[in-house]
XYZ file of C-alpha atoms in Angstrom:
666
model
C 80.845 166.612 137.729
C 83.041 164.022 139.683
C 86.377 162.867 138.430
C 84.947 159.280 138.329
C 82.245 160.383 135.892
C 84.685 161.107 133.058
C 85.556 158.305 130.712
C 88.744 156.311 131.264
C 91.187 154.752 128.769
C 89.700 151.452 129.479
C 86.217 152.669 128.685
C 87.353 154.060 125.296
C 88.996 150.751 124.560
C 85.945 148.760 125.441
C 83.816 151.250 123.319
C 86.174 150.799 120.327
C 86.038 146.936 120.819
C 82.244 147.034 120.957
C 82.106 149.292 117.890
C 84.500 147.254 115.896
C 82.515 144.022 116.678
C 79.213 145.572 115.737
C 80.390 147.651 112.740
C 81.060 145.427 109.569
C 84.251 146.217 107.701
C 84.662 146.133 103.973
C 86.460 142.894 103.983
C 83.914 141.247 106.097
C 81.131 142.367 103.863
C 83.039 140.992 100.836
C 83.665 137.771 102.694
C 79.792 137.374 103.276
C 79.260 137.586 99.547
C 79.122 133.943 98.052
C 80.062 135.151 94.566
C 83.066 136.954 95.925
C 84.201 133.933 97.931
C 83.722 131.690 94.923
C 85.689 133.975 92.524
C 88.482 134.265 95.087
C 88.684 130.506 95.365
C 88.495 130.059 91.558
C 91.141 132.602 91.057
C 93.360 130.920 93.580
C 92.892 127.533 91.992
C 93.409 128.965 88.447
C 96.638 130.497 89.397
C 98.260 128.110 91.899
C 101.412 130.405 92.008
C 99.791 132.671 94.367
C 99.046 129.989 96.917
C 102.857 129.510 97.714
C 104.804 132.521 96.339
C 104.463 134.351 99.564
C 106.481 131.571 101.304
C 109.200 131.410 98.609
C 112.646 131.767 100.169
C 116.390 131.782 99.199
C 117.004 127.935 99.804
C 114.087 127.237 97.446
C 115.404 129.816 94.896
C 118.970 128.123 94.912
C 117.432 124.623 94.346
C 115.008 125.689 91.805
C 117.802 127.587 89.883
C 120.113 124.559 89.751
C 117.328 122.068 88.731
C 115.958 124.566 86.136
C 119.294 125.345 84.494
C 120.150 121.554 84.505
C 117.034 120.745 82.596
C 117.415 123.721 80.324
C 120.753 122.520 79.174
C 119.228 119.128 78.379
C 116.248 120.796 76.688
C 118.210 122.657 74.016
C 119.472 119.659 71.967
C 116.146 117.681 72.484
C 114.056 120.540 71.212
C 116.012 121.007 68.149
C 115.850 117.290 67.416
C 112.250 116.868 68.041
C 111.484 119.972 65.832
C 113.148 118.194 62.874
C 110.882 115.301 63.712
C 107.928 117.649 63.376
C 109.123 118.789 59.883
C 110.005 122.187 61.322
C 113.310 124.027 61.604
C 115.271 123.515 64.857
C 114.443 127.008 66.246
C 110.795 126.251 66.350
C 111.526 123.510 68.959
C 113.249 126.159 71.143
C 110.242 128.588 70.815
C 108.055 125.743 71.917
C 110.133 124.934 74.959
C 110.455 128.473 76.000
C 106.837 129.136 76.014
C 106.019 125.958 77.859
C 108.591 126.220 80.631
C 107.803 129.905 81.266
C 104.093 129.860 81.226
C 103.696 126.588 83.212
C 104.741 128.039 86.615
C 101.803 130.344 86.614
C 99.222 127.686 86.119
C 100.846 124.362 87.130
C 100.560 122.293 90.408
C 103.697 120.134 89.924
C 107.058 121.289 90.969
C 108.686 118.795 88.578
C 106.953 119.139 85.149
C 109.103 120.251 82.296
C 106.631 121.440 79.402
C 108.116 121.357 75.796
C 108.120 119.201 72.752
C 107.919 115.461 72.993
C 108.545 112.660 70.493
C 105.183 111.388 70.002
C 103.412 114.760 69.492
C 106.242 115.924 67.332
C 105.698 112.847 65.061
C 101.987 113.569 64.832
C 102.427 117.201 64.053
C 105.177 116.287 61.445
C 102.729 113.855 59.690
C 100.026 116.520 59.738
C 102.328 119.181 58.280
C 103.232 116.926 55.349
C 99.629 116.179 54.550
C 98.640 119.878 54.582
C 101.618 120.942 52.489
C 100.850 118.208 49.913
C 97.449 119.983 49.419
C 98.485 123.440 49.832
C 102.219 123.995 48.902
C 102.011 127.749 49.441
C 101.340 127.314 53.161
C 104.259 127.284 55.495
C 105.031 124.471 57.774
C 105.459 126.679 60.877
C 102.075 128.171 60.209
C 100.309 124.780 60.481
C 102.384 124.011 63.564
C 101.181 127.211 65.307
C 97.554 126.764 64.428
C 97.674 123.154 65.811
C 99.047 124.613 69.060
C 96.461 127.370 69.235
C 93.458 124.972 68.514
C 94.785 122.228 70.859
C 95.551 124.803 73.530
C 92.140 126.383 73.474
C 90.305 123.015 73.573
C 92.535 121.791 76.480
C 91.879 125.136 78.339
C 88.052 124.617 78.081
C 88.413 121.075 79.306
C 90.373 122.194 82.316
C 88.248 125.189 83.112
C 85.227 122.887 83.074
C 87.149 120.558 85.458
C 86.767 117.617 83.140
C 90.013 116.031 84.105
C 88.230 112.881 84.845
C 88.093 112.140 81.145
C 91.607 110.947 81.164
C 90.510 107.997 83.378
C 88.598 106.530 80.385
C 91.690 105.804 78.509
C 93.137 102.580 79.864
C 96.810 101.826 80.451
C 97.183 99.152 77.682
C 95.989 101.580 75.065
C 98.450 104.171 76.301
C 101.345 101.606 76.350
C 100.513 100.426 72.859
C 100.336 103.842 71.377
C 103.638 104.767 72.999
C 105.214 101.668 71.664
C 103.776 102.279 68.286
C 105.015 105.746 68.276
C 108.418 104.624 69.229
C 108.763 102.255 66.428
C 107.425 104.782 63.889
C 109.730 107.552 65.189
C 112.794 105.309 65.100
C 112.135 104.101 61.614
C 111.363 107.676 60.393
C 114.938 108.781 61.702
C 116.897 105.866 60.114
C 117.265 107.519 56.716
C 118.625 110.800 58.529
C 121.012 108.579 60.563
C 122.742 107.312 57.418
C 122.139 110.196 55.105
C 119.522 108.842 52.844
C 116.639 111.092 53.928
C 116.321 112.557 50.310
C 115.727 109.014 48.981
C 113.255 107.621 51.567
C 109.761 109.124 52.099
C 109.473 109.099 55.921
C 105.766 110.022 55.815
C 104.650 106.604 54.558
C 103.354 103.932 56.923
C 106.180 102.605 59.079
C 106.467 99.289 57.254
C 106.896 101.081 53.800
C 109.626 103.399 55.434
C 111.569 100.200 56.619
C 111.263 98.597 53.193
C 112.555 101.789 51.326
C 115.253 102.160 53.992
C 116.650 98.649 53.317
C 116.218 99.054 49.572
C 118.632 102.218 49.656
C 121.131 100.930 52.061
C 123.652 100.993 49.233
C 123.379 104.724 48.963
C 124.557 105.187 52.617
C 126.471 108.518 53.073
C 129.343 109.460 55.530
C 126.506 110.586 57.874
C 126.299 107.057 59.091
C 129.586 107.483 60.955
C 128.326 110.484 62.963
C 124.894 108.785 63.471
C 126.195 105.380 64.605
C 129.003 106.795 66.790
C 126.631 109.179 68.411
C 124.003 106.493 69.081
C 126.591 104.111 70.570
C 128.103 106.866 72.667
C 124.640 107.805 74.117
C 123.998 104.160 75.188
C 127.452 103.713 76.576
C 127.350 106.994 78.622
C 123.905 106.046 79.902
C 124.679 102.524 80.861
C 128.046 103.240 82.452
C 126.695 106.248 84.406
C 123.685 104.392 85.671
C 125.843 101.498 86.883
C 128.528 103.647 88.478
C 125.796 105.816 90.185
C 124.248 102.791 91.682
C 127.571 101.375 92.878
C 128.803 104.674 94.359
C 125.678 105.859 96.090
C 126.613 108.316 98.801
C 129.987 109.033 97.510
C 131.181 112.397 96.066
C 131.687 111.013 92.484
C 128.059 109.877 92.461
C 126.847 113.375 91.497
C 129.496 113.833 88.902
C 128.396 110.663 87.112
C 124.752 111.520 87.513
C 125.048 114.934 85.785
C 127.246 113.287 83.093
C 124.477 110.805 82.374
C 121.664 113.215 82.161
C 123.809 115.659 79.923
C 124.842 113.057 77.501
C 122.805 114.421 74.608
C 124.369 117.895 75.000
C 127.631 116.351 75.314
C 127.234 114.327 72.005
C 126.003 117.359 70.245
C 129.038 119.454 71.285
C 131.549 116.660 70.312
C 129.655 115.992 66.987
C 129.405 119.745 66.107
C 133.002 120.120 66.762
C 133.944 117.266 64.475
C 131.488 118.542 61.815
C 133.091 121.901 61.849
C 136.418 120.404 61.339
C 135.243 118.164 58.483
C 133.501 121.000 56.549
C 136.432 123.273 56.899
C 138.926 120.598 55.643
C 136.670 119.572 52.725
C 135.866 121.444 49.541
C 132.132 120.252 49.547
C 129.638 119.431 52.371
C 130.310 115.666 52.990
C 127.595 115.422 55.857
C 124.176 117.221 56.268
C 124.025 119.906 58.922
C 121.113 121.946 60.178
C 122.822 125.209 58.905
C 121.476 128.814 59.815
C 119.349 129.129 62.888
C 117.908 132.700 63.294
C 118.720 134.428 66.505
C 115.942 135.639 69.008
C 112.307 135.065 68.720
C 112.043 135.373 64.898
C 108.492 133.992 64.674
C 106.977 136.043 67.495
C 103.446 137.346 66.591
C 99.733 136.595 66.439
C 99.155 133.288 64.578
C 97.639 133.776 61.130
C 94.494 131.674 61.093
C 93.681 130.005 57.715
C 90.458 128.113 57.150
C 92.095 125.644 54.919
C 94.598 124.777 57.673
C 91.831 124.553 60.255
C 89.659 122.376 58.008
C 92.565 119.992 57.037
C 93.773 119.566 60.499
C 90.746 118.961 62.574
C 90.868 115.309 62.160
C 94.095 115.174 64.106
C 92.981 117.287 66.835
C 91.278 114.583 69.057
C 94.207 112.207 69.111
C 96.572 115.118 69.687
C 94.446 116.308 72.692
C 94.533 112.784 74.032
C 98.318 112.665 73.649
C 98.870 116.037 75.329
C 96.558 115.480 78.223
C 97.555 111.769 78.858
C 101.253 112.353 78.885
C 101.112 115.452 80.904
C 98.618 114.368 83.642
C 100.152 110.864 83.956
C 103.714 112.398 84.368
C 102.353 114.977 86.902
C 100.540 112.350 89.004
C 103.484 109.931 88.978
C 105.981 112.357 90.333
C 103.355 113.777 92.689
C 103.138 110.368 94.200
C 106.995 109.875 94.215
C 107.429 113.189 95.954
C 104.355 113.169 98.291
C 102.482 116.037 96.947
C 99.026 116.426 95.309
C 98.469 117.600 91.763
C 95.137 118.756 90.395
C 94.412 117.002 86.950
C 91.979 119.621 85.730
C 94.339 122.412 86.698
C 97.166 120.596 84.918
C 95.099 120.495 81.868
C 94.394 124.258 82.172
C 98.234 124.743 82.242
C 98.758 122.700 79.071
C 96.032 124.722 77.358
C 97.771 128.117 78.298
C 101.318 126.801 77.414
C 100.037 125.781 73.970
C 98.304 129.069 73.368
C 101.465 130.873 74.321
C 103.361 128.534 72.075
C 101.365 129.479 69.151
C 102.148 133.190 69.632
C 105.830 132.453 70.002
C 105.729 130.506 66.617
C 106.008 127.077 68.319
C 103.987 123.859 67.928
C 101.972 121.683 70.518
C 103.752 120.785 73.758
C 103.245 118.940 76.996
C 104.999 117.507 79.914
C 107.926 115.387 79.112
C 108.760 112.310 81.261
C 112.468 112.195 80.801
C 113.024 115.945 81.525
C 110.521 115.836 84.433
C 112.506 112.972 85.962
C 115.644 114.995 85.714
C 113.944 118.027 87.285
C 112.759 115.771 90.270
C 116.130 114.197 90.742
C 117.838 117.640 90.457
C 116.034 118.816 93.624
C 113.438 121.326 92.163
C 111.221 122.819 95.042
C 108.549 124.759 93.208
C 107.080 125.177 89.604
C 109.285 128.185 89.304
C 112.123 125.887 88.482
C 110.641 125.531 85.079
C 110.919 129.104 84.474
C 114.720 128.956 85.018
C 114.903 126.418 82.225
C 113.595 129.300 80.027
C 116.636 131.389 80.793
C 118.858 128.734 79.294
C 116.616 128.719 76.146
C 116.992 132.431 75.908
C 120.718 132.144 76.129
C 120.671 129.467 73.361
C 118.467 131.665 71.072
C 120.383 134.979 71.453
C 123.962 133.794 71.992
C 124.641 130.282 70.668
C 122.699 130.155 67.416
C 125.808 130.711 65.267
C 127.384 127.541 66.728
C 124.169 125.575 65.779
C 125.113 125.854 62.147
C 127.283 122.782 61.981
C 125.123 120.293 64.108
C 124.872 117.289 61.963
C 121.377 115.952 61.095
C 122.640 112.412 61.899
C 123.510 113.317 65.532
C 119.939 114.851 65.971
C 118.486 111.583 64.557
C 120.535 109.617 66.996
C 119.305 111.671 69.918
C 115.684 111.040 68.790
C 116.140 107.319 68.387
C 117.848 107.097 71.754
C 115.059 109.032 73.434
C 112.125 106.877 72.043
C 113.752 103.674 73.059
C 112.468 104.264 76.533
C 108.809 104.316 75.257
C 108.927 100.702 74.200
C 106.896 98.438 76.624
C 109.059 95.897 78.424
C 108.600 92.147 78.103
C 107.581 92.119 81.762
C 104.783 94.572 81.192
C 103.439 92.513 78.460
C 103.496 89.397 80.531
C 101.585 91.288 83.351
C 98.992 92.261 80.822
C 98.488 88.767 79.626
C 98.281 87.290 83.175
C 95.856 90.032 84.238
C 93.447 89.891 81.357
C 94.054 88.661 77.902
C 91.845 91.442 76.287
C 94.376 94.021 77.811
C 97.104 92.381 75.967
C 95.333 92.389 72.664
C 94.464 96.093 73.081
C 98.265 96.743 73.196
C 98.899 94.487 70.261
C 96.124 96.319 68.111
C 97.634 99.690 69.067
C 101.061 98.728 67.952
C 99.937 96.784 64.854
C 97.722 99.457 63.422
C 100.244 102.174 64.071
C 102.759 99.967 62.182
C 100.715 99.317 59.183
C 98.995 102.774 58.977
C 99.915 105.671 61.291
C 99.908 106.565 64.914
C 96.620 108.437 64.824
C 94.745 105.351 63.568
C 96.565 103.332 66.242
C 95.214 105.493 69.053
C 91.665 105.307 67.642
C 91.825 101.545 67.286
C 93.192 100.884 70.806
C 90.911 103.458 72.624
C 87.895 102.063 70.469
C 88.775 98.412 71.477
C 89.243 99.378 75.108
C 85.807 101.170 75.252
C 84.156 98.228 73.483
C 85.656 95.842 76.072
C 84.498 98.137 78.878
C 80.852 98.101 77.463
C 80.956 94.443 77.084
C 81.923 94.134 80.694
C 79.216 96.338 81.754
C 76.743 94.701 79.541
C 77.668 91.200 80.507
C 78.390 91.120 84.288
C 78.836 88.038 86.360
C 75.631 86.877 87.983
C 76.312 84.376 90.737
C 73.524 81.879 91.366
C 72.937 79.939 94.589
C 75.192 82.247 96.594
C 76.193 80.394 99.641
C 78.005 83.031 101.699
C 76.746 86.248 103.080
C 77.904 89.502 101.686
C 79.169 91.052 104.874
C 80.806 88.299 106.940
C 82.673 84.998 106.592
C 79.971 82.721 107.970
C 78.515 80.188 105.468
C 74.948 79.580 105.009
C 74.245 75.949 106.217
C 70.940 75.700 104.378
C 69.087 77.308 101.531
C 65.663 75.797 100.732
C 65.318 74.431 97.149
C 62.427 76.790 96.374
C 64.419 79.767 96.961
C 66.974 81.130 94.390
C 69.618 83.559 95.485
C 71.489 85.775 92.943
C 74.266 88.310 93.273
C 74.895 90.799 90.367
C 78.599 91.438 89.978
C 78.239 95.185 89.493
C 75.741 98.106 89.217
C 72.642 97.423 87.311
C 72.421 99.777 84.408
C 70.740 100.043 80.977
C 73.575 98.102 79.160
C 73.373 95.040 81.258
C 69.754 95.132 82.630
C 68.330 93.045 79.853
C 71.137 90.397 80.081
C 70.725 90.291 83.958
C 66.868 89.763 83.603
C 67.205 87.104 80.744
C 69.836 85.194 82.901
C 67.655 85.194 85.984
C 64.574 84.139 84.134
C 66.386 81.387 82.428
C 67.823 79.978 85.747
C 64.333 80.178 87.191
C 62.855 78.105 84.376
C 65.717 75.679 84.531
C 65.596 75.044 88.278
C 61.918 75.338 89.188
C 58.655 74.311 87.862
C 56.145 76.377 85.841
C 53.076 76.495 88.063
C 51.976 73.284 89.671
C 52.998 70.356 87.310
C 51.430 66.986 87.813
C 50.517 64.107 85.495
C 46.980 65.518 85.001
C 48.007 69.020 83.793
C 51.334 68.104 81.975
C 49.755 68.018 78.526
C 48.054 71.175 79.019
C 51.308 73.065 80.034
C 52.928 71.417 77.035
C 50.261 72.928 74.828
C 50.691 76.376 76.451
C 54.445 76.335 76.166
C 55.874 79.129 73.974
C 56.699 78.134 70.376
C 60.359 79.161 70.781
C 60.805 77.662 74.266
C 62.690 74.383 73.199
C 63.098 73.143 76.906
C 61.718 69.718 77.745
C 59.532 69.369 80.779
C 61.164 68.827 84.053
C 61.849 65.653 85.668
C 59.450 64.208 88.261
C 61.796 65.520 91.084
C 62.113 68.971 89.690
C 58.330 69.207 89.033
C 57.787 69.332 92.871
C 60.031 72.469 93.193
C 57.744 75.344 93.032
C 59.545 78.822 93.326
C 58.699 80.747 96.630
C 61.180 83.445 96.644
C 63.964 85.318 94.634
C 66.782 86.737 96.825
C 68.951 89.342 95.180
C 72.226 90.218 97.117
C 72.809 93.932 96.121
C 76.278 94.274 97.747
C 78.049 95.129 94.604
C 75.206 97.421 93.186
C 76.281 100.866 93.753
C 73.894 102.318 91.242
C 70.672 101.569 89.396
C 68.940 103.511 86.536
C 65.443 103.827 85.266
C 65.844 101.146 82.527
C 67.075 98.785 85.032
C 64.362 99.389 87.477
C 61.734 98.997 84.564
C 63.420 95.686 83.662
C 63.211 94.365 87.248
C 59.410 95.272 87.280
C 58.994 93.252 84.100
C 61.075 90.440 85.459
C 58.996 90.275 88.540
C 55.786 90.017 86.412
C 57.282 87.315 84.200
C 58.425 85.154 87.219
C 55.085 85.555 88.857
C 53.327 84.386 85.630
C 55.834 81.537 85.175
C 55.429 80.180 88.777
C 51.688 80.569 88.749
C 51.602 82.577 92.007
C 53.070 85.778 93.614
C 56.755 85.101 94.341
C 58.465 86.913 97.397
C 61.239 89.232 96.352
C 64.052 89.708 98.886
C 66.670 92.351 98.448
C 69.783 92.115 100.702
C 72.501 94.830 101.542
C 70.759 97.660 99.447
C 72.627 100.974 99.224
C 70.533 103.913 100.335
C 70.464 105.655 97.015
C 69.439 102.414 95.346
C 66.718 101.849 97.861
C 65.276 105.330 97.364
C 65.095 104.661 93.549
C 63.416 101.291 94.155
C 60.849 103.199 96.349
C 60.230 105.679 93.526
C 59.474 102.820 91.252
C 56.676 101.295 93.254
C 58.619 99.292 95.878
C 57.188 101.577 98.579
C 57.562 100.171 102.145
C 54.459 100.388 104.215
C 55.376 98.105 107.236
C 58.474 97.493 109.347
C 59.139 94.463 111.203
C 59.647 94.885 115.000
C 61.892 91.850 115.328
C 65.767 91.877 115.301
C 65.740 91.027 111.593
C 65.478 94.758 110.791
C 63.688 94.343 107.470
C 61.245 96.503 105.572
C 58.275 94.904 103.840
C 56.202 96.057 101.034
C 53.011 94.091 100.059
C 52.249 94.913 96.391
C 49.041 94.218 94.693
C 50.774 93.372 91.549
C 52.906 90.601 92.986
C 54.309 88.969 96.047
C 55.864 90.492 99.134
C 59.049 92.527 98.780
C 61.530 92.438 101.606
C 64.623 94.420 102.301
C 67.381 93.102 104.678
C 70.595 94.490 105.877
C 72.452 91.130 105.531
C 72.199 87.832 103.957
C 72.179 85.968 107.443
C 69.169 87.785 108.575
C 67.360 87.165 105.303
C 67.928 83.411 105.524
C 66.867 83.278 109.182
C 63.606 85.047 108.096
C 63.017 82.799 105.128
C 63.423 79.619 107.184
C 60.414 80.692 109.130
C 58.388 81.016 105.978
C 58.735 77.291 105.420
């Protein structure tokens, strides 16, 4: 055997290469399985953390740590204040915040979101807890809060997994603004008794206007708490305004950051000072001159599986829909806002998944419903968070508060927490500029806002939400059912040239939107009425006028046309479909009936001309009998259908071509 006959290294390499190309690997086999690819993609979308965690680095860690700890310091006093608003002890606000901030980084797609209790949801939870405890005094408030979180979380999770984030788009801005303003007014009024120490005398679970009346009635019973409450509220606004002004005037300077952090930590600063003064007052006085929150258990005292109670579930189901709307609207709108500001994309459906998981976790930690908070998210963004992991570092600060700082919480005055809540909700009130914009844009949008605020003020926030959303949907349906129908259109739909001549016997219409079942009948009636107003019924002359009068319908109170109008016999109906993106079966059947009615009125088959028809709409027209059988070979590029049940039907790409063709018909 010759030496050249032995295989060389190169031949072995070539053989291995050929073998590797022809022999499928396990990975390649899995990649070819559609279900595996789908599951891998779905898992990646459900847990976005795994899309970026392999690129995590030290600079990102440092920035996330700073931002997360900054927000954590702010979250502690807010969480305790919001828990009191929810008729729960302060520690339950901390449990809620910890569950939300820790779980969000696994499921969220926003680097800035801070999940935890918010004022509007806390108010709704507090109202619900009061209602349930009145019916069932043996049930605990924290049990109601946990069940609300569990139910709301499960429903939100289902909505997110089914990728139904589009549902958020059905709730308009004026309704959201109205419910936010109504909530702010309700919350502020409910905190006034705690601010001046008369919370034992005023029932804050009444409608807001009654709370205001009772508060004014008991002003004479004001306690020393008012000193702590008013001074705290004034201090919060002074620090906020001063720091904002100084930060704006010293942009780029070293002191800018100092005043920025002083401004965002003003709530914590006020709590520290108020607690110190409260401690001094209590230790120099024989009794308790001001109300304090007292003992806060250390650690996760309520950790465990939520105890489901049929009575609680039954009595809280009515509040679940508005609560879901609040949770989803607040969170998705905040996530989208800061996504646009920082130039990254958020997935609304995945954000709803994250809210669902955070609320389910909150229930197991003993918390209550939570969502993304605008104020804390803004601070997270400004503090330089780089990934969703920043929220987890806020959780470390909450652990520190729960395991180390709880003894110091004993002397926090109730009035100080009330001041923090009132200060926080002031940002929820719609500005006069916003209301002016609503009025100028569309009066009905302004009235949607007014209804939301008014109903919330005289009843409660839940009914305010229902009223605003109901009015908004009614307005939407009315707009769909009564679209603008332009008659005698004088300009083509796709260029700026004007039609110089449109024969009198041709009527041109342009629907203002898609033709669907709510507006199909209105569109048909409007077109038929215009046809009867502007053209003659059949061939009117002096000989047959009396016969036509006799044949006129009993409920048609229109007098016969003038001698000039009698000469106008309708020859064609032109419908510019440029704004019609969709058409349904009801609308198609209505068009068929309209065509028959017009033919009967005119006394002869009338040509129908459709201009600028979308492909999907054209296919549906064909399916309902407008089947083309002949195509013009001229430059007009039109499709003609000769129907035995009526006149010819034409389809043109643009109005100019349609008018050129119809001029040749004369």
